Coordinates of N, CA and C and ligand atoms in Angstrom, one line a residue:
X1 N -99.1 8.9 -74.7 CA -99.0 8.5 -73.4 C -99.0 7.0 -73.3
X2 N -98.6 6.5 -72.2 CA -98.5 5.0 -72.0 C -99.2 4.6 -70.7
X3 N -100.1 3.5 -70.8 CA -100.7 3.1 -69.6 C -100.3 1.6 -69.3
X4 N -99.8 1.4 -68.0 CA -99.3 0.1 -67.7 C -100.4 -1.0 -67.7
X5 N -100.0 -2.2 -68.0 CA -100.8 -3.4 -67.8 C -100.2 -4.2 -66.8
X6 N -101.0 -4.8 -65.9 CA -100.4 -5.4 -64.7 C -100.9 -6.9 -64.6
X7 N -100.0 -7.8 -64.3 CA -100.3 -9.2 -64.0 C -101.1 -9.2 -62.7
X8 N -102.3 -9.8 -62.7 CA -103.1 -9.8 -61.5 C -102.5 -10.7 -60.4
X9 N -101.7 -11.7 -60.8 CA -101.2 -12.7 -59.8 C -99.9 -12.1 -59.2
X10 N -99.0 -11.7 -60.0 CA -97.7 -11.2 -59.5 C -97.7 -9.8 -59.2
X11 N -98.6 -9.0 -59.8 CA -98.6 -7.5 -59.6 C -97.5 -6.8 -60.5
X12 N -96.9 -7.6 -61.3 CA -95.8 -7.0 -62.2 C -96.4 -6.3 -63.4
X13 N -95.8 -5.2 -63.7 CA -96.1 -4.5 -65.0 C -95.4 -5.2 -66.1
X14 N -96.2 -5.8 -67.1 CA -95.5 -6.5 -68.1 C -95.7 -5.9 -69.5
X15 N -96.5 -4.8 -69.6 CA -96.8 -4.2 -70.9 C -97.3 -2.8 -70.6
X16 N -97.2 -2.0 -71.7 CA -97.9 -0.6 -71.6 C -98.6 -0.5 -72.9
X17 N -99.8 0.2 -72.9 CA -100.5 0.5 -74.1 C -100.2 2.0 -74.5
X18 N -99.9 2.2 -75.7 CA -99.6 3.5 -76.3 C -101.0 4.2 -76.6
X19 N -101.3 5.3 -76.0 CA -102.6 6.0 -76.2 C -102.3 7.4 -76.7
X20 N -102.8 7.7 -77.9 CA -102.5 8.9 -78.6 C -103.2 10.1 -78.0
X21 N -102.4 11.2 -77.9 CA -103.0 12.5 -77.6 C -102.6 13.5 -78.6
X22 N -103.4 14.5 -78.9 CA -103.0 15.6 -79.8 C -102.8 16.8 -79.0
X23 N -101.5 17.3 -79.0 CA -101.2 18.5 -78.2 C -101.6 19.7 -79.1
X24 N -102.8 20.2 -78.9 CA -103.3 21.3 -79.7 C -102.8 22.6 -79.2
X25 N -102.4 23.6 -80.1 CA -101.8 24.8 -79.6 C -102.8 25.6 -78.7
X26 N -104.1 25.6 -78.9 CA -105.0 26.4 -78.1 C -106.0 25.5 -77.3
X27 N -106.3 24.3 -77.8 CA -107.3 23.5 -77.1 C -106.6 22.5 -76.0
X28 N -105.3 22.6 -76.0 CA -104.6 21.7 -75.0 C -104.6 20.3 -75.5
X29 N -104.6 19.3 -74.6 CA -104.5 17.9 -74.9 C -105.9 17.4 -75.4
X30 N -105.9 16.9 -76.7 CA -107.2 16.5 -77.2 C -107.2 15.0 -77.2
X31 N -108.3 14.4 -76.7 CA -108.4 12.9 -76.6 C -108.7 12.3 -78.0
X32 N -108.2 11.0 -78.1 CA -108.3 10.4 -79.5 C -109.7 10.2 -80.0
X33 N -110.7 10.0 -79.1 CA -112.1 9.8 -79.6 C -112.6 11.0 -80.4
X34 N -112.0 12.2 -80.1 CA -112.5 13.4 -80.8 C -111.8 13.6 -82.2
X35 N -110.7 12.9 -82.4 CA -110.0 13.1 -83.7 C -109.8 11.9 -84.5
X36 N -109.8 10.7 -83.9 CA -109.5 9.5 -84.7 C -110.6 9.2 -85.7
X37 N -111.9 9.4 -85.4 CA -112.9 9.1 -86.4 C -112.7 10.0 -87.7
X38 N -112.3 11.2 -87.5 CA -112.1 12.1 -88.7 C -110.8 11.6 -89.4
X39 N -109.8 11.3 -88.6 CA -108.6 10.8 -89.2 C -108.8 9.5 -90.0
X40 N -109.7 8.7 -89.5 CA -110.1 7.5 -90.3 C -110.8 7.8 -91.6
X41 N -111.7 8.8 -91.5 CA -112.5 9.2 -92.7 C -111.6 9.7 -93.8
X42 N -110.6 10.6 -93.4 CA -109.8 11.3 -94.3 C -108.6 10.4 -94.8
X43 N -108.3 9.4 -94.0 CA -107.2 8.5 -94.4 C -105.9 9.0 -93.6
X44 N -106.0 10.2 -92.9 CA -104.8 10.6 -92.2 C -104.4 9.7 -91.1
X45 N -105.3 8.8 -90.7 CA -104.9 7.8 -89.7 C -103.8 6.9 -90.1
X46 N -103.6 6.8 -91.5 CA -102.5 5.9 -91.9 C -101.1 6.5 -91.6
X47 N -100.8 7.8 -92.0 CA -99.5 8.4 -91.5 C -99.5 8.6 -90.0
X48 N -100.6 8.9 -89.4 CA -100.6 9.1 -87.9 C -100.3 7.8 -87.2
X49 N -101.0 6.8 -87.7 CA -100.8 5.4 -87.1 C -99.3 4.9 -87.3
X50 N -98.8 5.3 -88.4 CA -97.4 4.9 -88.7 C -96.5 5.6 -87.8
X51 N -96.7 6.9 -87.5 CA -95.9 7.6 -86.5 C -96.0 7.0 -85.1
X52 N -97.3 6.6 -84.7 CA -97.5 6.0 -83.4 C -96.6 4.7 -83.3
X53 N -96.7 3.9 -84.4 CA -96.0 2.6 -84.4 C -94.5 2.8 -84.2
X54 N -94.0 3.8 -85.0 CA -92.5 4.0 -84.9 C -92.1 4.6 -83.5
X55 N -92.9 5.5 -83.0 CA -92.6 6.2 -81.8 C -92.7 5.2 -80.6
X56 N -93.7 4.3 -80.7 CA -93.9 3.3 -79.6 C -92.8 2.3 -79.6
X57 N -92.4 1.9 -80.8 CA -91.2 0.9 -80.8 C -89.9 1.6 -80.4
X58 N -89.7 2.8 -80.8 CA -88.5 3.6 -80.5 C -88.5 3.8 -78.9
X59 N -89.6 4.2 -78.4 CA -89.6 4.4 -76.9 C -89.4 3.1 -76.1
X60 N -90.0 2.0 -76.6 CA -89.9 0.8 -75.9 C -88.4 0.3 -75.9
X61 N -87.8 0.5 -77.1 CA -86.3 0.1 -77.2 C -85.5 1.0 -76.2
X62 N -85.8 2.3 -76.2 CA -85.1 3.2 -75.3 C -85.2 2.8 -73.8
X63 N -86.4 2.3 -73.4 CA -86.6 1.9 -72.0 C -85.7 0.6 -71.8
X64 N -85.7 -0.3 -72.8 CA -84.8 -1.5 -72.6 C -83.4 -1.0 -72.5
X65 N -82.9 -0.1 -73.4 CA -81.5 0.3 -73.4 C -81.2 1.0 -72.1
X66 N -82.2 1.6 -71.5 CA -82.0 2.4 -70.2 C -81.9 1.4 -69.0
X67 N -82.2 0.1 -69.3 CA -82.0 -0.9 -68.2 C -83.3 -1.3 -67.5
X68 N -84.5 -0.8 -68.0 CA -85.7 -1.3 -67.4 C -86.0 -2.8 -67.9
X69 N -86.7 -3.6 -67.1 CA -86.9 -4.9 -67.5 C -87.9 -4.8 -68.7
X70 N -87.6 -5.7 -69.7 CA -88.3 -5.6 -71.0 C -89.9 -5.6 -70.9
X71 N -90.5 -4.7 -71.6 CA -92.0 -4.6 -71.6 C -92.5 -4.9 -73.0
X72 N -93.7 -5.2 -73.1 CA -94.4 -5.2 -74.4 C -95.0 -3.9 -74.6
X73 N -95.0 -3.3 -75.8 CA -95.7 -2.1 -76.0 C -96.9 -2.4 -77.0
X74 N -98.1 -2.0 -76.6 CA -99.3 -2.3 -77.3 C -99.7 -1.1 -78.1
X75 N -100.0 -1.3 -79.4 CA -100.4 -0.2 -80.3 C -101.7 -0.5 -80.9
X76 N -102.7 0.5 -80.8 CA -104.0 0.3 -81.4 C -103.9 0.5 -82.9
X77 N -104.6 -0.4 -83.6 CA -104.6 -0.3 -85.0 C -106.0 -0.2 -85.5
X78 N -106.3 0.9 -86.3 CA -107.7 1.1 -86.7 C -107.9 0.3 -88.0
X79 N -109.2 0.2 -88.4 CA -109.6 -0.6 -89.5 C -108.9 -0.1 -90.8
X80 N -108.9 1.2 -91.0 CA -108.2 1.7 -92.2 C -106.8 1.3 -92.3
X81 N -106.1 1.4 -91.2 CA -104.6 1.0 -91.2 C -104.5 -0.5 -91.5
X82 N -105.4 -1.3 -90.9 CA -105.3 -2.7 -91.0 C -105.6 -3.2 -92.4
X83 N -106.4 -2.4 -93.1 CA -106.7 -2.8 -94.5 C -105.6 -2.4 -95.5
X84 N -104.7 -1.5 -95.1 CA -103.6 -1.0 -95.9 C -102.8 -2.2 -96.4
X85 N -102.6 -2.3 -97.7 CA -101.8 -3.5 -98.2 C -100.4 -3.6 -97.6
X86 N -99.8 -2.5 -97.3 CA -98.4 -2.6 -96.8 C -98.3 -2.5 -95.3
X87 N -99.4 -2.9 -94.5 CA -99.3 -2.9 -93.1 C -98.1 -3.7 -92.6
X88 N -97.9 -4.9 -93.1 CA -96.8 -5.7 -92.7 C -95.5 -5.0 -92.9
X89 N -95.3 -4.4 -94.1 CA -94.1 -3.7 -94.4 C -93.9 -2.5 -93.4
X90 N -94.9 -1.8 -93.0 CA -94.8 -0.7 -92.1 C -94.4 -1.3 -90.7
X91 N -94.9 -2.4 -90.3 CA -94.5 -3.0 -89.0 C -93.0 -3.4 -89.1
X92 N -92.7 -4.0 -90.2 CA -91.3 -4.5 -90.3 C -90.3 -3.2 -90.2
X93 N -90.7 -2.2 -90.9 CA -89.9 -0.9 -90.9 C -89.8 -0.4 -89.4
X94 N -90.9 -0.3 -88.7 CA -90.9 0.2 -87.4 C -90.0 -0.6 -86.5
X95 N -90.0 -1.9 -86.6 CA -89.1 -2.8 -85.8 C -87.7 -2.6 -86.2
X96 N -87.4 -2.5 -87.5 CA -86.1 -2.4 -88.0 C -85.5 -1.0 -87.6
X97 N -86.3 0.0 -87.8 CA -85.7 1.4 -87.5 C -85.5 1.5 -86.0
X98 N -86.3 0.8 -85.2 CA -86.1 1.0 -83.7 C -85.1 0.0 -83.1
X99 N -85.0 -1.1 -83.8 CA -84.2 -2.2 -83.3 C -84.9 -3.0 -82.2
X100 N -86.2 -2.8 -82.1 CA -87.0 -3.6 -81.1 C -87.3 -5.0 -81.6
X101 N -87.2 -6.0 -80.7 CA -87.5 -7.3 -81.1 C -89.0 -7.4 -81.2
X102 N -89.5 -8.2 -82.2 CA -90.9 -8.3 -82.6 C -91.7 -8.7 -81.4
X103 N -91.2 -9.6 -80.5 CA -92.0 -10.1 -79.4 C -92.4 -9.1 -78.4
X104 N -91.7 -7.9 -78.5 CA -92.1 -6.8 -77.5 C -93.1 -5.8 -78.1
X105 N -93.7 -6.2 -79.3 CA -94.7 -5.4 -79.9 C -96.0 -6.2 -80.0
X106 N -97.1 -5.5 -79.5 CA -98.4 -6.1 -79.7 C -99.3 -5.2 -80.4
X107 N -100.1 -5.7 -81.3 CA -101.1 -4.8 -82.0 C -102.5 -5.1 -81.4
X108 N -103.2 -4.0 -81.1 CA -104.6 -4.2 -80.6 C -105.6 -3.9 -81.8
X109 N -106.4 -4.9 -82.1 CA -107.4 -4.7 -83.1 C -108.8 -5.0 -82.5
X110 N -109.8 -4.4 -83.0 CA -111.2 -4.7 -82.4 C -111.8 -5.8 -83.1
X111 N -112.8 -6.4 -82.4 CA -113.6 -7.5 -83.0 C -114.3 -7.0 -84.3
X112 N -114.9 -5.8 -84.3 CA -115.6 -5.4 -85.5 C -114.7 -5.2 -86.7
X113 N -113.4 -4.8 -86.4 CA -112.5 -4.7 -87.5 C -112.2 -6.1 -88.1
X114 N -112.1 -7.1 -87.3 CA -111.8 -8.5 -87.8 C -113.0 -9.0 -88.5
X115 N -114.2 -8.7 -88.0 CA -115.4 -9.3 -88.6 C -115.8 -8.6 -89.9
X116 N -115.2 -7.5 -90.2 CA -115.5 -6.8 -91.5 C -115.1 -7.8 -92.7
X117 N -114.0 -8.4 -92.5 CA -113.5 -9.4 -93.5 C -112.6 -10.4 -92.8
X118 N -113.3 -11.5 -92.3 CA -112.6 -12.4 -91.5 C -111.4 -13.1 -92.2
X119 N -111.6 -13.4 -93.4 CA -110.5 -14.1 -94.1 C -109.3 -13.3 -94.3
X120 N -109.5 -12.0 -94.7 CA -108.4 -11.1 -94.8 C -107.7 -10.8 -93.5
X121 N -108.5 -10.7 -92.5 CA -108.0 -10.3 -91.1 C -107.1 -11.5 -90.6
X122 N -107.6 -12.7 -90.8 CA -106.8 -13.9 -90.3 C -105.5 -14.0 -91.1
X123 N -105.6 -13.7 -92.4 CA -104.3 -13.8 -93.2 C -103.3 -12.7 -92.7
X124 N -103.8 -11.5 -92.4 CA -102.9 -10.4 -92.0 C -102.4 -10.8 -90.6
X125 N -103.3 -11.3 -89.7 CA -102.9 -11.6 -88.3 C -101.8 -12.7 -88.4
X126 N -102.0 -13.7 -89.3 CA -101.0 -14.8 -89.4 C -99.7 -14.2 -89.8
X127 N -99.7 -13.3 -90.8 CA -98.4 -12.7 -91.3 C -97.7 -12.0 -90.1
X128 N -98.5 -11.2 -89.3 CA -97.9 -10.5 -88.2 C -97.4 -11.5 -87.2
X129 N -98.1 -12.6 -86.9 CA -97.7 -13.6 -86.0 C -96.4 -14.2 -86.4
X130 N -96.3 -14.4 -87.8 CA -95.0 -15.0 -88.3 C -93.8 -14.1 -88.1
X131 N -94.1 -12.8 -88.0 CA -93.0 -11.9 -87.7 C -92.6 -12.0 -86.2
X132 N -93.5 -12.5 -85.4 CA -93.2 -12.6 -84.0 C -94.0 -11.6 -83.2
X133 N -94.8 -10.8 -83.9 CA -95.6 -9.7 -83.2 C -96.9 -10.4 -82.6
X134 N -97.3 -9.9 -81.4 CA -98.5 -10.4 -80.8 C -99.7 -9.6 -81.2
X135 N -100.9 -10.2 -81.0 CA -102.1 -9.5 -81.4 C -103.1 -9.7 -80.2
X136 N -103.8 -8.6 -79.9 CA -104.9 -8.8 -78.9 C -106.2 -8.2 -79.5
X137 N -107.3 -8.7 -79.0 CA -108.6 -8.2 -79.4 C -109.1 -7.2 -78.4
X138 N -109.2 -5.9 -78.8 CA -109.6 -4.8 -77.9 C -111.1 -4.7 -77.9
X139 N -111.6 -4.1 -76.8 CA -113.1 -3.9 -76.6 C -113.9 -5.2 -76.7
X140 N -113.3 -6.3 -76.3 CA -113.9 -7.6 -76.5 C -115.3 -7.6 -75.8
X141 N -116.3 -8.2 -76.5 CA -117.6 -8.2 -75.9 C -118.6 -7.2 -76.5
X142 N -118.0 -6.2 -77.1 CA -118.9 -5.1 -77.7 C -119.2 -5.3 -79.1
X143 N -118.4 -6.1 -79.8 CA -118.5 -6.3 -81.2 C -119.4 -7.5 -81.6
X144 N -119.4 -7.7 -82.9 CA -120.2 -8.8 -83.4 C -119.3 -10.0 -83.6
X145 N -119.0 -10.7 -82.6 CA -117.9 -11.7 -82.8 C -118.5 -13.1 -83.0
X146 N -118.0 -13.8 -84.0 CA -118.4 -15.2 -84.1 C -117.5 -16.1 -83.3
X147 N -118.1 -16.8 -82.4 CA -117.2 -17.6 -81.5 C -116.6 -18.7 -82.2
X148 N -117.2 -19.2 -83.3 CA -116.6 -20.3 -84.1 C -115.3 -19.7 -84.8
X149 N -115.4 -18.4 -85.2 CA -114.2 -17.9 -85.9 C -113.1 -17.6 -84.9
X150 N -113.5 -17.2 -83.7 CA -112.5 -16.8 -82.7 C -111.5 -17.8 -82.4
X151 N -111.8 -19.1 -82.5 CA -110.8 -20.1 -82.2 C -109.8 -20.2 -83.3
X152 N -110.1 -19.6 -84.4 CA -109.1 -19.7 -85.5 C -108.2 -18.4 -85.6
X153 N -108.5 -17.5 -84.7 CA -107.7 -16.2 -84.7 C -106.4 -16.4 -84.0
X154 N -105.3 -16.0 -84.7 CA -104.0 -16.1 -84.0 C -103.8 -14.9 -83.1
X155 N -104.5 -14.9 -82.0 CA -104.4 -13.8 -81.0 C -103.9 -14.3 -79.7
X156 N -103.2 -13.4 -79.0 CA -102.6 -13.8 -77.7 C -103.5 -13.4 -76.5
X157 N -104.3 -12.4 -76.6 CA -105.2 -12.0 -75.5 C -106.5 -11.3 -75.9
X158 N -107.4 -11.4 -75.0 CA -108.7 -10.7 -75.1 C -108.7 -9.6 -74.1
X159 N -109.1 -8.4 -74.5 CA -109.3 -7.3 -73.6 C -110.8 -7.1 -73.3
X160 N -111.2 -7.4 -72.1 CA -112.6 -7.2 -71.8 C -112.9 -5.7 -71.8
X161 N -113.9 -5.3 -72.6 CA -114.2 -3.9 -72.7 C -114.6 -3.3 -71.3
X162 N -114.2 -2.0 -71.2 CA -114.4 -1.4 -69.9 C -115.9 -1.1 -69.6
X163 N -116.7 -1.2 -70.6 CA -118.2 -1.0 -70.2 C -118.7 -2.2 -69.4
X164 N -118.0 -3.4 -69.4 CA -118.4 -4.5 -68.6 C -117.8 -4.4 -67.2
X165 N -116.7 -3.6 -67.1 CA -116.0 -3.5 -65.9 C -116.5 -2.4 -64.9
X166 N -117.1 -1.4 -65.6 CA -117.5 -0.2 -64.9 C -118.4 -0.6 -63.6
X167 N -119.4 -1.4 -63.8 CA -120.3 -1.7 -62.7 C -120.2 -3.1 -62.2
X168 N -119.0 -3.6 -62.4 CA -118.7 -5.0 -62.2 C -119.0 -5.4 -60.7
X169 N -118.8 -4.5 -59.8 CA -119.0 -4.9 -58.4 C -120.4 -5.2 -58.1
X170 N -121.4 -4.5 -58.7 CA -122.8 -4.6 -58.4 C -123.6 -5.2 -59.4
X171 N -123.3 -5.1 -60.7 CA -124.2 -5.6 -61.8 C -124.0 -7.0 -62.1
X172 N -125.0 -7.8 -61.8 CA -124.9 -9.3 -62.1 C -124.7 -9.6 -63.5
X173 N -125.3 -8.8 -64.4 CA -125.1 -9.1 -65.9 C -123.7 -8.9 -66.3
X174 N -123.1 -7.8 -65.8 CA -121.7 -7.5 -66.1 C -120.8 -8.6 -65.5
X175 N -121.1 -9.1 -64.3 CA -120.4 -10.2 -63.7 C -120.4 -11.4 -64.6
X176 N -121.6 -11.7 -65.1 CA -121.8 -12.9 -65.9 C -121.0 -12.8 -67.2
X177 N -121.0 -11.6 -67.8 CA -120.2 -11.4 -69.1 C -118.8 -11.5 -68.8
X178 N -118.3 -10.8 -67.8 CA -116.9 -10.8 -67.5 C -116.4 -12.2 -67.2
X179 N -117.1 -13.0 -66.3 CA -116.6 -14.3 -66.0 C -116.7 -15.3 -67.2
X180 N -117.7 -15.0 -68.1 CA -117.8 -15.8 -69.3 C -116.6 -15.6 -70.2
X181 N -116.2 -14.3 -70.4 CA -115.1 -14.0 -71.2 C -113.8 -14.6 -70.6
X182 N -113.7 -14.6 -69.3 CA -112.5 -15.1 -68.7 C -112.4 -16.6 -68.9
X183 N -113.6 -17.4 -68.8 CA -113.5 -18.8 -69.0 C -113.3 -19.1 -70.5
X184 N -113.9 -18.3 -71.4 CA -113.7 -18.5 -72.8 C -112.2 -18.4 -73.1
X185 N -111.6 -17.3 -72.6 CA -110.1 -17.1 -72.8 C -109.3 -18.3 -72.3
X186 N -109.7 -18.8 -71.1 CA -108.9 -19.9 -70.5 C -109.0 -21.1 -71.4
X187 N -110.2 -21.4 -71.9 CA -110.4 -22.6 -72.7 C -109.8 -22.5 -74.0
X188 N -109.7 -21.3 -74.5 CA -109.0 -21.1 -75.8 C -107.5 -20.8 -75.7
X189 N -107.0 -20.9 -74.4 CA -105.6 -20.7 -74.1 C -105.2 -19.3 -74.5
X190 N -106.0 -18.3 -74.2 CA -105.7 -16.9 -74.4 C -105.6 -16.2 -73.1
X191 N -104.8 -15.2 -73.0 CA -104.7 -14.4 -71.8 C -106.0 -13.5 -71.8
X192 N -106.5 -13.1 -70.7 CA -107.6 -12.2 -70.6 C -107.2 -11.0 -69.7
X193 N -107.4 -9.8 -70.3 CA -107.1 -8.6 -69.5 C -108.3 -7.8 -69.4
X194 N -108.6 -7.2 -68.2 CA -109.7 -6.3 -68.0 C -109.3 -4.9 -68.2
X195 N -110.0 -4.1 -68.9 CA -109.6 -2.7 -69.1 C -110.6 -1.8 -68.3
X196 N -110.1 -0.6 -67.9 CA -110.9 0.3 -67.2 C -111.1 -0.1 -65.7
X197 N -110.1 -0.8 -65.1 CA -110.2 -1.2 -63.7 C -109.9 0.0 -62.8
X198 N -110.9 0.4 -62.0 CA -110.7 1.6 -61.2 C -110.7 1.3 -59.7
X199 N -111.5 0.3 -59.2 CA -111.7 0.1 -57.8 C -111.2 -1.2 -57.2
X200 N -111.0 -1.2 -55.9 CA -110.6 -2.5 -55.2 C -111.6 -3.6 -55.4
X201 N -112.9 -3.2 -55.4 CA -113.9 -4.3 -55.6 C -113.8 -5.0 -57.0
X202 N -113.5 -4.1 -58.0 CA -113.4 -4.7 -59.3 C -112.2 -5.7 -59.4
X203 N -111.1 -5.2 -58.7 CA -109.9 -6.1 -58.7 C -110.2 -7.4 -58.0
X204 N -110.9 -7.3 -56.8 CA -111.2 -8.5 -56.1 C -112.1 -9.5 -56.9
X205 N -113.0 -8.9 -57.7 CA -113.9 -9.8 -58.5 C -113.0 -10.5 -59.6
X206 N -112.1 -9.7 -60.2 CA -111.3 -10.3 -61.3 C -110.3 -11.3 -60.7
X207 N -109.7 -11.1 -59.6 CA -108.9 -12.1 -58.9 C -109.6 -13.3 -58.6
X208 N -110.8 -13.2 -58.0 CA -111.6 -14.3 -57.6 C -112.0 -15.2 -58.8
X209 N -112.2 -14.5 -60.0 CA -112.6 -15.2 -61.2 C -111.4 -15.6 -62.1
X210 N -110.2 -15.4 -61.5 CA -109.0 -15.9 -62.3 C -108.7 -15.2 -63.5
X211 N -109.0 -13.9 -63.6 CA -108.6 -13.1 -64.7 C -107.1 -12.9 -64.6
X212 N -106.4 -12.9 -65.8 CA -105.0 -12.8 -65.8 C -104.4 -11.5 -65.5
X213 N -105.0 -10.4 -66.1 CA -104.3 -9.2 -66.1 C -105.3 -8.0 -66.0
X214 N -104.8 -6.8 -65.7 CA -105.7 -5.7 -65.6 C -105.0 -4.4 -66.1
X215 N -105.8 -3.4 -66.5 CA -105.3 -2.1 -66.9 C -106.3 -1.1 -66.5
X216 N -105.9 0.0 -65.9 CA -106.9 1.0 -65.5 C -106.4 1.9 -64.5
X217 N -107.2 2.9 -64.1 CA -106.8 4.0 -63.2 C -106.4 3.4 -61.8
X218 N -106.9 2.2 -61.5 CA -106.6 1.7 -60.2 C -105.1 1.5 -60.0
X219 N -104.4 1.1 -61.1 CA -103.0 1.1 -61.0 C -102.3 2.3 -61.5
X220 N -102.7 2.8 -62.6 CA -102.2 4.1 -63.1 C -103.0 4.6 -64.3
X221 N -103.1 5.9 -64.4 CA -103.7 6.5 -65.6 C -102.6 6.4 -66.7
X222 N -103.0 6.7 -68.0 CA -101.9 6.9 -69.0 C -101.0 8.0 -68.6
X223 N -99.7 7.7 -68.7 CA -98.7 8.7 -68.3 C -97.6 8.9 -69.4
X224 N -96.8 9.9 -69.2 CA -95.7 10.1 -70.2 C -94.7 9.0 -70.1
X225 N -93.8 9.0 -71.1 CA -92.7 8.0 -71.1 C -91.8 8.1 -69.8
X226 N -91.6 9.4 -69.4 CA -90.8 9.6 -68.2 C -91.6 9.0 -67.0
X227 N -92.9 9.2 -67.1 CA -93.8 8.7 -66.0 C -93.7 7.2 -65.8
X228 N -93.6 6.5 -67.0 CA -93.4 5.0 -66.9 C -92.1 4.7 -66.3
X229 N -91.0 5.4 -66.7 CA -89.7 5.2 -66.1 C -89.7 5.3 -64.6
X230 N -90.4 6.4 -64.2 CA -90.4 6.7 -62.7 C -91.2 5.6 -62.0
X231 N -92.3 5.2 -62.6 CA -93.2 4.2 -62.0 C -92.4 2.9 -61.8
X232 N -91.7 2.5 -62.9 CA -91.0 1.2 -62.9 C -89.8 1.2 -62.1
X233 N -89.0 2.3 -62.0 CA -87.8 2.3 -61.2 C -88.2 2.4 -59.7
X234 N -89.4 3.1 -59.5 CA -89.9 3.1 -58.1 C -90.3 1.7 -57.6
X235 N -90.9 1.0 -58.6 CA -91.3 -0.4 -58.3 C -90.1 -1.3 -58.0
X236 N -89.1 -1.1 -58.8 CA -87.9 -1.9 -58.6 C -87.2 -1.7 -57.2
X237 N -87.2 -0.3 -56.9 CA -86.6 0.0 -55.6 C -87.5 -0.3 -54.4
X238 N -88.7 -0.8 -54.6 CA -89.6 -1.2 -53.6 C -90.4 0.0 -53.3
Ligands
C2E1 P1 -108.9 1.7 -76.1 O1 -107.8 1.2 -76.9 O2 -109.9 0.8 -75.7 O3 -108.1 2.4 -74.9 C1 -108.7 2.4 -73.6 C2 -109.2 3.7 -73.2 O4 -109.7 3.7 -71.8 C3 -108.2 4.9 -73.2 O5 -108.9 6.0 -73.6 C4 -107.8 4.9 -71.7 O6 -107.2 6.2 -71.4 C5 -109.1 4.7 -71.1 N1 -108.9 4.2 -69.7 C6 -107.9 3.5 -69.2 N2 -108.1 3.1 -67.9 C7 -109.3 3.6 -67.6 C8 -110.1 3.6 -66.4 O7 -109.7 3.0 -65.4 N3 -111.3 4.2 -66.4 C9 -111.8 4.8 -67.6 N4 -113.0 5.4 -67.5 N5 -111.1 4.9 -68.7 C10 -109.9 4.3 -68.7 P2 -108.2 7.1 -74.6 O8 -106.8 7.2 -74.3 O9 -109.1 8.3 -74.6 O10 -108.4 6.3 -76.0 C11 -109.7 6.1 -76.5 C12 -109.6 5.2 -77.7 O11 -108.9 5.9 -78.8 C13 -108.8 3.9 -77.5 O12 -109.6 3.0 -76.8 C14 -108.4 3.5 -78.9 O13 -109.5 2.9 -79.5 C15 -108.3 4.9 -79.6 N6 -106.8 5.2 -79.7 C16 -106.0 5.6 -78.8 N7 -104.7 5.7 -79.3 C17 -104.8 5.3 -80.6 C18 -103.8 5.2 -81.6 O14 -102.6 5.4 -81.5 N8 -104.3 4.7 -82.8 C19 -105.6 4.4 -83.0 N9 -106.0 3.9 -84.2 N10 -106.5 4.5 -82.0 C20 -106.1 4.9 -80.8
MG2 MG1 -106.6 -0.4 -76.9
MG3 MG1 -110.5 -0.9 -75.3

């Protein structure tokens, strides 16, 4: 499935995040939290992740070929995939096979993944950036992040974790964390996106505090590829 990401100032959809589902023959749609940890342990996440990468690039190129205004597709990358020595080769293959330009692909990595081995992570992120691929830090604020290291990371955006957004309208601590992450991003010249945005009050707080972008049920749940097409052509038609 794909979930739109929206520019908070213009209201435009500029990206979608690919969110994996397992269509199980008897259990129906299975959410990733229930199978990704096992896939990580067994190593199956490597071929699964490779499929996601190829499929997301192929779909994004198909949207462009169908005449939709170009979007970025964001793909979650787990620690195991990130440590694979041929990650760069896999990304190159997905871009080549799909014909998608690198600038329309973004990889989401978590803080904790980066902090496992900062030097290796920065080298890998630099190699990806040299390809033209963008990188964002997912679940930002929940991990053990070194702020001194953060300024050396070649990343384009910080994604404020949805746990800070959930009670944003009422909880002063969450407000403090969210506005601190927003100013941190501004000062480091990174875009800041809030995830899990569901209510008008949350949107109002984010706008007031100059957050750049949002993602969440307020605008749209994760939907099928056709759902994205419908949503964007509807948007174009007014
Ligand atoms: P994530 O990357 O942080 O993705 C955001 C999660 O928040 C998604 O859950 C999304 O459906 C959910 N979400 C979006 N808007 C809202 C909202 O307004 N309210 C609430 N309560 N939730 C919202 P989902 O799809 O179940 O994915 C869970 C996690 O599974 C993802 O967290 C990501 O870490 C992982 N994941 C998903 N797809 C992949 C994949 O292809 N590869 C890997 N390695 N991990 C994936
Ligand atoms: Mg993500
Ligand atoms: Mg997240």
